[in-house]
Short mmCIF file of C-alpha atoms in Angstrom, two decimals:
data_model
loop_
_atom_site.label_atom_id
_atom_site.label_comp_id
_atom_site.label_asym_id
_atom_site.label_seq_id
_atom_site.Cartn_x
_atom_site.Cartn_y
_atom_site.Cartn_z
CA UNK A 38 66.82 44.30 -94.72
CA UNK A 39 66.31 43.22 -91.32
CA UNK A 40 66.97 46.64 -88.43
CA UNK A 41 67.29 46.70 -84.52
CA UNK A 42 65.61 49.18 -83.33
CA UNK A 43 67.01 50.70 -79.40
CA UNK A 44 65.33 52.88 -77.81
CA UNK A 45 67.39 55.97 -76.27
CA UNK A 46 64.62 58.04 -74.77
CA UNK A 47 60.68 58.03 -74.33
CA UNK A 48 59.33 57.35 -77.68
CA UNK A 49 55.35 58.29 -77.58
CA UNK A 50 53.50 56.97 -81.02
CA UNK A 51 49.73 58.39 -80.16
CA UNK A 52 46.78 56.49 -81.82
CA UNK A 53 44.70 59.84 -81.30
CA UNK A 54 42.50 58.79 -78.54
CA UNK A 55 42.71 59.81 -74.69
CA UNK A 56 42.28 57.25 -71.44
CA UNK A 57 40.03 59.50 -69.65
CA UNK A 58 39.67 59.69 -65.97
CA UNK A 59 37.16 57.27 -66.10
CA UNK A 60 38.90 54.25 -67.47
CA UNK A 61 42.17 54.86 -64.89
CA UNK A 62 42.96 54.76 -61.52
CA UNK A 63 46.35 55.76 -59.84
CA UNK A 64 47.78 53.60 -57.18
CA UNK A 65 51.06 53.60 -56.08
CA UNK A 66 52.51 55.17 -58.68
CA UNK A 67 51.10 53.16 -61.27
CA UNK A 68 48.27 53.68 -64.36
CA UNK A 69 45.60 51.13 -63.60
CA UNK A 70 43.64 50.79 -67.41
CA UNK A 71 39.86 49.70 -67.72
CA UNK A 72 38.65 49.78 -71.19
CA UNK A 73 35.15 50.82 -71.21
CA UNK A 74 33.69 47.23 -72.61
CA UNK A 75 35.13 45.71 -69.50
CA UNK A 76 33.37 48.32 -67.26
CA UNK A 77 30.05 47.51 -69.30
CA UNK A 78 30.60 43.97 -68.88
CA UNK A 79 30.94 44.37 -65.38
CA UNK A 80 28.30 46.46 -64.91
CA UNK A 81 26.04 43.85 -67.23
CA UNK A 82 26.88 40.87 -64.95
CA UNK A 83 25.06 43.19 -61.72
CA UNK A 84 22.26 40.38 -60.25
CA UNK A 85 19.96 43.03 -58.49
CA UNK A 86 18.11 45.08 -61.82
CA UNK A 87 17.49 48.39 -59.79
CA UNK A 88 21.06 48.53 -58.78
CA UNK A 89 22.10 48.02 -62.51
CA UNK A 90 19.43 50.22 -63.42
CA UNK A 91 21.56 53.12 -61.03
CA UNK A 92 24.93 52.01 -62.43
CA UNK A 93 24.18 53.17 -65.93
CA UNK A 94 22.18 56.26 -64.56
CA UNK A 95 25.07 56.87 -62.35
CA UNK A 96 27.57 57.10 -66.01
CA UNK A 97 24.46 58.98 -67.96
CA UNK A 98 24.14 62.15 -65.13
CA UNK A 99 27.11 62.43 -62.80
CA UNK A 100 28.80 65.66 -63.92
CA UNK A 101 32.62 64.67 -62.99
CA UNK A 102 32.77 60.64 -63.80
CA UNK A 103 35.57 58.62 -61.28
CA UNK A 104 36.04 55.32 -62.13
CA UNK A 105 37.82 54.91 -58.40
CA UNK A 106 34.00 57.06 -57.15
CA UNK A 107 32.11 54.26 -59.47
CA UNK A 108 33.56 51.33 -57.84
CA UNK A 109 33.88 52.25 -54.60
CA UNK A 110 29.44 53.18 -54.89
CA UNK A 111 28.24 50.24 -56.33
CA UNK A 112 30.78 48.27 -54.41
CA UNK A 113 32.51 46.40 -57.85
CA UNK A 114 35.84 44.84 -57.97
CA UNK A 115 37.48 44.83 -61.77
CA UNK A 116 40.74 43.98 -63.11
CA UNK A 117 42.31 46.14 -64.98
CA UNK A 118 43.31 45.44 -68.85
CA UNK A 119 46.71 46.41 -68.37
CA UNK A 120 49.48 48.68 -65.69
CA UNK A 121 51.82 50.79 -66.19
CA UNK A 122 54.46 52.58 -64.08
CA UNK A 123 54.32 56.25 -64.40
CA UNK A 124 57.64 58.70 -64.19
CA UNK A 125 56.32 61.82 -62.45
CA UNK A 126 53.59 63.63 -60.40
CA UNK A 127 49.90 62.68 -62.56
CA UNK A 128 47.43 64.89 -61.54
CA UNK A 129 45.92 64.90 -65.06
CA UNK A 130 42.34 63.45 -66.29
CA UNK A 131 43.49 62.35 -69.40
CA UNK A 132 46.14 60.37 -70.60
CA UNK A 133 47.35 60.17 -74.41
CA UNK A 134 47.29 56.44 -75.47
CA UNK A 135 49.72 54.72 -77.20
CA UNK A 136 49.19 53.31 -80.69
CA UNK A 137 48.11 49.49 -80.10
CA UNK A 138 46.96 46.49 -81.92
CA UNK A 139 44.39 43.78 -79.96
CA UNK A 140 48.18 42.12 -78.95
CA UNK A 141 49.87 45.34 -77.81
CA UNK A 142 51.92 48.69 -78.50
CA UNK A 143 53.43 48.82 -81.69
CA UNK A 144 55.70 51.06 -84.03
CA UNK A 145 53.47 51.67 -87.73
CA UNK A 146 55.63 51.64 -90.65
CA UNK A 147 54.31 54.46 -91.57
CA UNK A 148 55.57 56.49 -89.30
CA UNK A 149 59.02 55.25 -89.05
CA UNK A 150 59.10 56.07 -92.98
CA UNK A 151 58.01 59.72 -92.11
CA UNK A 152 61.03 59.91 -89.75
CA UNK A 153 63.18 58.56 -92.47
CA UNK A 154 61.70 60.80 -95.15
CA UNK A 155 61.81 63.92 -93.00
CA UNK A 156 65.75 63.41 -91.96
CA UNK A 157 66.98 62.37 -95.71
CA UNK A 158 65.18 66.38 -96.51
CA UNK A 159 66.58 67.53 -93.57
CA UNK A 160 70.23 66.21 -94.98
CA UNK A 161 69.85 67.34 -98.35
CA UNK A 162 68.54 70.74 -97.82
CA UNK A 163 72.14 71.22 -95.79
CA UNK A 164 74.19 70.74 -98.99
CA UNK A 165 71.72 73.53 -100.36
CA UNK A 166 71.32 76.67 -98.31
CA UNK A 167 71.03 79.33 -100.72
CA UNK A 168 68.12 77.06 -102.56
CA UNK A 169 66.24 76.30 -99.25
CA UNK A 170 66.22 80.40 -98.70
CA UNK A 171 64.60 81.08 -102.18
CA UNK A 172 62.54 78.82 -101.77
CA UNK A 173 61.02 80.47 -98.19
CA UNK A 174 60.79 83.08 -99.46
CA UNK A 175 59.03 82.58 -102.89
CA UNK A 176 56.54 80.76 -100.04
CA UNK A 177 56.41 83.86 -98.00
CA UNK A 178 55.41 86.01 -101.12
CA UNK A 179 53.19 83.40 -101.85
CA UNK A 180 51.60 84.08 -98.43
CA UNK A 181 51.52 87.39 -98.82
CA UNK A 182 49.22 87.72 -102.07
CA UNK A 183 46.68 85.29 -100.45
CA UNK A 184 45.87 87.16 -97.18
CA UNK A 185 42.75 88.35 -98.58
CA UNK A 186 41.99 84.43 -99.84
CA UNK A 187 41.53 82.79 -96.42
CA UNK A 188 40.99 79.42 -97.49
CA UNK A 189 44.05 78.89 -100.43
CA UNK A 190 46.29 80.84 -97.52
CA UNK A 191 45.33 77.99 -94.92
CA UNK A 192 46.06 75.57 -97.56
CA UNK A 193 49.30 77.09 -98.27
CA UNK A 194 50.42 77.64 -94.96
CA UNK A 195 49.66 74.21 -94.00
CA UNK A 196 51.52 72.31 -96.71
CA UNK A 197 54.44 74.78 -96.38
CA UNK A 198 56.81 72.14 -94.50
CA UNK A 199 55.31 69.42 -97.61
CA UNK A 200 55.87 71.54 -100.23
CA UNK A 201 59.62 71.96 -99.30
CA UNK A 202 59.99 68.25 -98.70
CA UNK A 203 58.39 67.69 -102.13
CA UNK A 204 61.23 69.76 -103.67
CA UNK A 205 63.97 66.71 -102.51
CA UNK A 206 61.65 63.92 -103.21
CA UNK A 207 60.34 64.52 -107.14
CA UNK A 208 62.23 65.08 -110.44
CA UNK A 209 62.34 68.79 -110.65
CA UNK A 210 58.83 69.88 -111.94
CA UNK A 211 57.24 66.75 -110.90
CA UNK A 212 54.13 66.66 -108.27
CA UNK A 213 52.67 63.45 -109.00
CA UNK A 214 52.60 61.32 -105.53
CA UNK A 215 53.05 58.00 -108.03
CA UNK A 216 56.92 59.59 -108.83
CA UNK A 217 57.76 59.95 -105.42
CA UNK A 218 60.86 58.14 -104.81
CA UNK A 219 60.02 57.02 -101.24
CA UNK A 220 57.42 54.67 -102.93
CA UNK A 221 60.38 52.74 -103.07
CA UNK A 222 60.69 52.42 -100.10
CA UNK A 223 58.71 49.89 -98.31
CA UNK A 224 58.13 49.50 -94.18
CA UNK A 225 55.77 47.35 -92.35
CA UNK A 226 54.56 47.95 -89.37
CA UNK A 227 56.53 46.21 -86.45
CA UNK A 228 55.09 43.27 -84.32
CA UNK A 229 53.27 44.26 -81.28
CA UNK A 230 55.30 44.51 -78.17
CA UNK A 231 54.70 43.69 -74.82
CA UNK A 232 52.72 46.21 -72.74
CA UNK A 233 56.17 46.39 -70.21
CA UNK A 234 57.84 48.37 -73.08
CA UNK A 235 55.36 51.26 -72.15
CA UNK A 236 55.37 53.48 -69.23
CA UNK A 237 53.39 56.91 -68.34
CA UNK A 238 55.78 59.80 -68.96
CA UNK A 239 54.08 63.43 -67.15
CA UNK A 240 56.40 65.74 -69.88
CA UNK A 241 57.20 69.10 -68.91
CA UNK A 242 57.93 72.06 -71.36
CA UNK A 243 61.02 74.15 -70.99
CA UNK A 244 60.69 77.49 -71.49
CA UNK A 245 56.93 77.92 -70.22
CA UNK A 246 54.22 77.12 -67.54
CA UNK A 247 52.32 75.34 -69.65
CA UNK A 248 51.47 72.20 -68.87
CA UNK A 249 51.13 69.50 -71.15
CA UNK A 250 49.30 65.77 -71.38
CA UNK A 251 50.98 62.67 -69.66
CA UNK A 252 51.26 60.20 -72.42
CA UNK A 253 51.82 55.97 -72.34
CA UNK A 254 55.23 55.63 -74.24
CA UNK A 255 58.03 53.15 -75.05
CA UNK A 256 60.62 53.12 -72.68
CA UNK A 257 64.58 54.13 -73.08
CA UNK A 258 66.57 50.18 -73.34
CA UNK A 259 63.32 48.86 -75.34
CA UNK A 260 64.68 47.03 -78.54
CA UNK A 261 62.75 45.12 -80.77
CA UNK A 262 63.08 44.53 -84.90
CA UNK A 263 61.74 45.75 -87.81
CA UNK A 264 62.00 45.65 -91.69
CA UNK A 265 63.45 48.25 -94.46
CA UNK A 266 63.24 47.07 -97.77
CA UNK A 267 63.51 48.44 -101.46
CA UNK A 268 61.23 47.58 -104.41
CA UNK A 269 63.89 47.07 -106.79
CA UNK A 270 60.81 47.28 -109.65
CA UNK A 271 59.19 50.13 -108.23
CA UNK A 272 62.87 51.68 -108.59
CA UNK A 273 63.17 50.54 -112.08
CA UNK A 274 60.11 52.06 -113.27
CA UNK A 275 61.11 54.81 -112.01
CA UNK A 276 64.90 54.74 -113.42
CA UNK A 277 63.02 53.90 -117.07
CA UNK A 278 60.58 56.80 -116.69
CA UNK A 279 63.19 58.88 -116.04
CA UNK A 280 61.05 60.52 -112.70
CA UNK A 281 64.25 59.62 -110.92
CA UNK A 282 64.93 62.99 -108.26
CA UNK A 283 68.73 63.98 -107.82
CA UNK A 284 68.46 61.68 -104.51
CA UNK A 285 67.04 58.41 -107.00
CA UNK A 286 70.99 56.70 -106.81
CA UNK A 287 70.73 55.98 -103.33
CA UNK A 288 67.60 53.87 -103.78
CA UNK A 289 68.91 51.13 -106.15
CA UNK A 290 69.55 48.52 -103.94
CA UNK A 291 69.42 48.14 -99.62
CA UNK A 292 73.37 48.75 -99.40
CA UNK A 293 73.03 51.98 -100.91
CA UNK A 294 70.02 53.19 -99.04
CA UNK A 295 71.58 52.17 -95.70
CA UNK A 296 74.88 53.81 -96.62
CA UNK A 297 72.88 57.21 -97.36
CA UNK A 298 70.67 56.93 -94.75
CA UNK A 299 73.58 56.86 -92.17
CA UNK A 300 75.55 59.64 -94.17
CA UNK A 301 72.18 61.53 -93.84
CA UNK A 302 72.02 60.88 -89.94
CA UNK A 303 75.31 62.18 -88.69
CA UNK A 304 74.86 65.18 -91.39
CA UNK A 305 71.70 66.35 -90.00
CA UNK A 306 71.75 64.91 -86.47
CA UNK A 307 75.36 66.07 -85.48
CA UNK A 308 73.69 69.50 -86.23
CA UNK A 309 70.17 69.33 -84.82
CA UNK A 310 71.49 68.00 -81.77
CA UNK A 311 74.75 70.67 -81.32
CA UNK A 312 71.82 73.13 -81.28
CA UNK A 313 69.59 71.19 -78.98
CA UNK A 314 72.75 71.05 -76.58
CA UNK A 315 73.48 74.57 -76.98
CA UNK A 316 69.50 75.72 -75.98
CA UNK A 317 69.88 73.24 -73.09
CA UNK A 318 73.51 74.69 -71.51
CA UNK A 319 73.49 76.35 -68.50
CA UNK A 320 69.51 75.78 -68.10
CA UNK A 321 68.96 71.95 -67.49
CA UNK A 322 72.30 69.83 -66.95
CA UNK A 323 70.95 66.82 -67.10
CA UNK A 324 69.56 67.29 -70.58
CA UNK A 325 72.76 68.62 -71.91
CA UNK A 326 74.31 65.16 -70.92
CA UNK A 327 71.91 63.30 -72.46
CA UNK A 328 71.95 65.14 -75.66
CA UNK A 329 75.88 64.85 -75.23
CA UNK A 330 75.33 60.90 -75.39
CA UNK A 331 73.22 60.85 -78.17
CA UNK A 332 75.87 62.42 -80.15
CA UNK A 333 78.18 59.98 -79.57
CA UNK A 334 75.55 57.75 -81.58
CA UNK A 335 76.26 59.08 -84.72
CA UNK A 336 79.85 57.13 -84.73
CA UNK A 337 78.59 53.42 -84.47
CA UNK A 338 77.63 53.03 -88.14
CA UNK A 339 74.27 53.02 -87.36
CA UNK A 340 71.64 55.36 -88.22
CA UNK A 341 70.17 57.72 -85.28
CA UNK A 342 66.13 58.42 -85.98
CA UNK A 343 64.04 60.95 -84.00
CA UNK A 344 60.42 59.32 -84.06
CA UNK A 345 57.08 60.54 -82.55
CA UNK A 346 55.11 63.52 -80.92
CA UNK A 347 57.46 66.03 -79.12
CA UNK A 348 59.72 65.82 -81.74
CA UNK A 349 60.24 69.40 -81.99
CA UNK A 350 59.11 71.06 -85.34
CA UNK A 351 60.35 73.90 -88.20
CA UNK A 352 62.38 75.56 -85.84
CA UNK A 353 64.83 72.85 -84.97
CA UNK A 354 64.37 70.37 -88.05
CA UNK A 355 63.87 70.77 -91.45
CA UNK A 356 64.85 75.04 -91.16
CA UNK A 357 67.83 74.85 -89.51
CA UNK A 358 68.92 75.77 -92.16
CA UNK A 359 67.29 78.63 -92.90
CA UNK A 360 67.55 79.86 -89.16
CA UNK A 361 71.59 79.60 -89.56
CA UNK A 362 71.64 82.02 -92.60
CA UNK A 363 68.76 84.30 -92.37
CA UNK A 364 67.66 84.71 -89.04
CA UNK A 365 65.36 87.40 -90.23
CA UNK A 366 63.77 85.35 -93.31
CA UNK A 367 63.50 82.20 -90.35
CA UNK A 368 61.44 84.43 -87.63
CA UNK A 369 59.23 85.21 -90.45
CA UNK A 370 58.30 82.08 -91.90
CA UNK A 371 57.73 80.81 -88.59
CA UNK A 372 55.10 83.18 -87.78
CA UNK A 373 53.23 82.92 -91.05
CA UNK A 374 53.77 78.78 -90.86
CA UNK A 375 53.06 77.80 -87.32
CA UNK A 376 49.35 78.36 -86.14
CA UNK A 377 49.26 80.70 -82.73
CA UNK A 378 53.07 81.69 -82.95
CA UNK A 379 53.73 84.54 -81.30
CA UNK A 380 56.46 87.02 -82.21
CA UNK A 381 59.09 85.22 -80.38
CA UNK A 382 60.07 82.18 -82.16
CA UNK A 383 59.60 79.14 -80.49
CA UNK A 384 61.93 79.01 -77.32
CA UNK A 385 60.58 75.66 -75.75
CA UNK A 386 61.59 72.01 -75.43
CA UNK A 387 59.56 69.42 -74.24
CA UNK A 388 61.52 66.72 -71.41
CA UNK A 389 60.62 63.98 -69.51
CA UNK A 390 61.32 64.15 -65.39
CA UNK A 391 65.01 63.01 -65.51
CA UNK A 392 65.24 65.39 -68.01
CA UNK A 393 65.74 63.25 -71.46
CA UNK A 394 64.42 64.46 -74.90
CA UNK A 395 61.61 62.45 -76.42
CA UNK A 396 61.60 60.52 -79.60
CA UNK A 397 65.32 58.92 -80.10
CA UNK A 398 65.48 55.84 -81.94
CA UNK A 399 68.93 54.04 -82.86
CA UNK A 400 68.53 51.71 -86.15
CA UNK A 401 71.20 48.82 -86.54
CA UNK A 402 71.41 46.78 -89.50
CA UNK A 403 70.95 43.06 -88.87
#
């Protein structure tokens, strides 16, 4: 099954690596990028030896590297590999990069299956509140009888969010990753787009000083295509193993799974995003508008995806739940879950400079 993808807000899909001060410039509000190889090249194609000689010195000893401070001493002229405009003030040294391919920025399949996976537990744990709550807390007492076990707690409290997800995905009982019904499920990556899709964003957290990293991301009216498809014999040996989970019906052919997938999306969405508008009132207008719109998503029988870093994590996705009935048993998990929490849970959103969320996807079926 063929999908639009549109593009509602920045979108930032990191490949783990930084652009460090030394492969960008700034000018006139734009990223200039120089990938290292071309710098080397440049510096390769120097006629005079000695002055070569200093160029490589120069990138072996000088304590705070420029690439604008490099140029500008040995007097070379480079074109960058690619520009991009940049919404906000950067006054960072490092920039998080974009996933790319030789061709350009591109969405993995991978992780539009995560966001997929992540929303249909999200959904189902809804219809199940009681069961989500004994569940956190059979985890918590799990925690608690491991304190003195450092590494089994860490592994615990790390796979906490899996382990949950795990319950919706398996037969009850099951843990083998071969009877996971999303193995159905099959997503290829989508074709590299053009570098225009990406700008800089310079996000800002609120709720605290802190600053965070600008990141290269796709831009709000991008839309490009992608594929969703079922392994109808994948599902079968599944349906004849009987490893089928309670969720297995809604896998048996693409109508189905698109049908579910949109159920799933107003279900959870409707809710995630009635609390992201309620953090937002009275604190950031323009934020509350834009969540407003997003909303109004959830009505045009397609299915509205949150994709990417800045996301937002436990305490507005998958326990919501838990956080609506058991404010107590929430607070709690959250500390012994989330690395560095402090005793206030977390109380901070992360928005670009015209104040929009980051990560909304719309899917519409072709």
């Amino acid at each position: 099954m063929r999908v639009r993808v549109k593009v509602l807000s920045p979108v930032h899909v990191g490949n783990g690596e930084k652009i460090s001060r030394l492969e960008f410039l700034v000018e006139k509000g734009r990223l200039k990028v120089y990938k290292f190889d071309r710098i080397i090249s440049t510096i390769e194609r120097i006629a005079n030896p000695q002055l070569k000689n200093n160029a490589y010195l120069w990138f072996k000893t000088s304590k705070n590297l420029s690439l604008e401070e490099f140029l500008r001493n040995f007097k070379l002229t480079l074109e960058p590999t690619y520009e991009l405009e940049i919404n906000g003030s950067l006054n960072s040294s490092q920039v998080e990069e974009f996933i790319k391919t030789l061709e350009g920025p591109y969405i993995p399949g991978s992780e539009l299956k995560g966001s997929i996976r992540h929303l249909i537990a999200c959904a189902w744990f809804m219809d199940k509140p009681n069961y989500v709550i004994e569940k956190v807390d059979e985890l918590l007492r799990l925690l608690q009888t491991l304190k003195n076990r450092k590494s089994e707690y860490q592994r615990i409290q790390g796979d906490a969010e899996k382990y949950l997800e795990s319950l919706v995905f398996y037969q009850k009982g099951e843990r083998d990753a071969q009877f996971d019904v999303l193995k159905v499920l099959s997503i290829p990556d989508s074709q590299p787009l053009p570098y225009q899709s990406l700008r800089v964003e310079v996000p800002k957290l609120v709720g605290s000083n802190r600053t965070l990293l600008p990141c290269e991301a796709l831009k709000e009216g991008v839309e490009f295509e992608m594929e969703i498809n079922i392994n109808k014999n994948a599902y079968r040996g599944l349906e004849t193993q009987r490893k089928l989970p309670e969720i297995g019906k809604h896998f048996s052919d693409e109508n189905a799974f698109w049908n579910f997938l949109v159920e799933c999306s107003r279900k959870f969405y409707s809710k995630l995003l009635d609390e992201e508008i309620k953090f937002f009132q009275n604190r950031q207008p323009n934020t509350e508008e834009h969540l407003k719109r997003l909303k109004n998503y959830l009505n045009t029988g397609g299915v509205l995806l949150r994709l990417g870093k800045h996301e937002g994590i436990l305490s507005t996705t998958l326990l919501l739940i838990v956080k609506e009935k058991d404010k107590a048993l929430f607070d709690k998990f959250f500390r012994e879950t989330q690395n560095g929490a402090t005793e206030q849970t977390n109380k901070t959103r992360r928005v670009n400079s015209q104040g929009l969320t980051f990560g909304w996807l719309l899917l519409e079926r072709l």
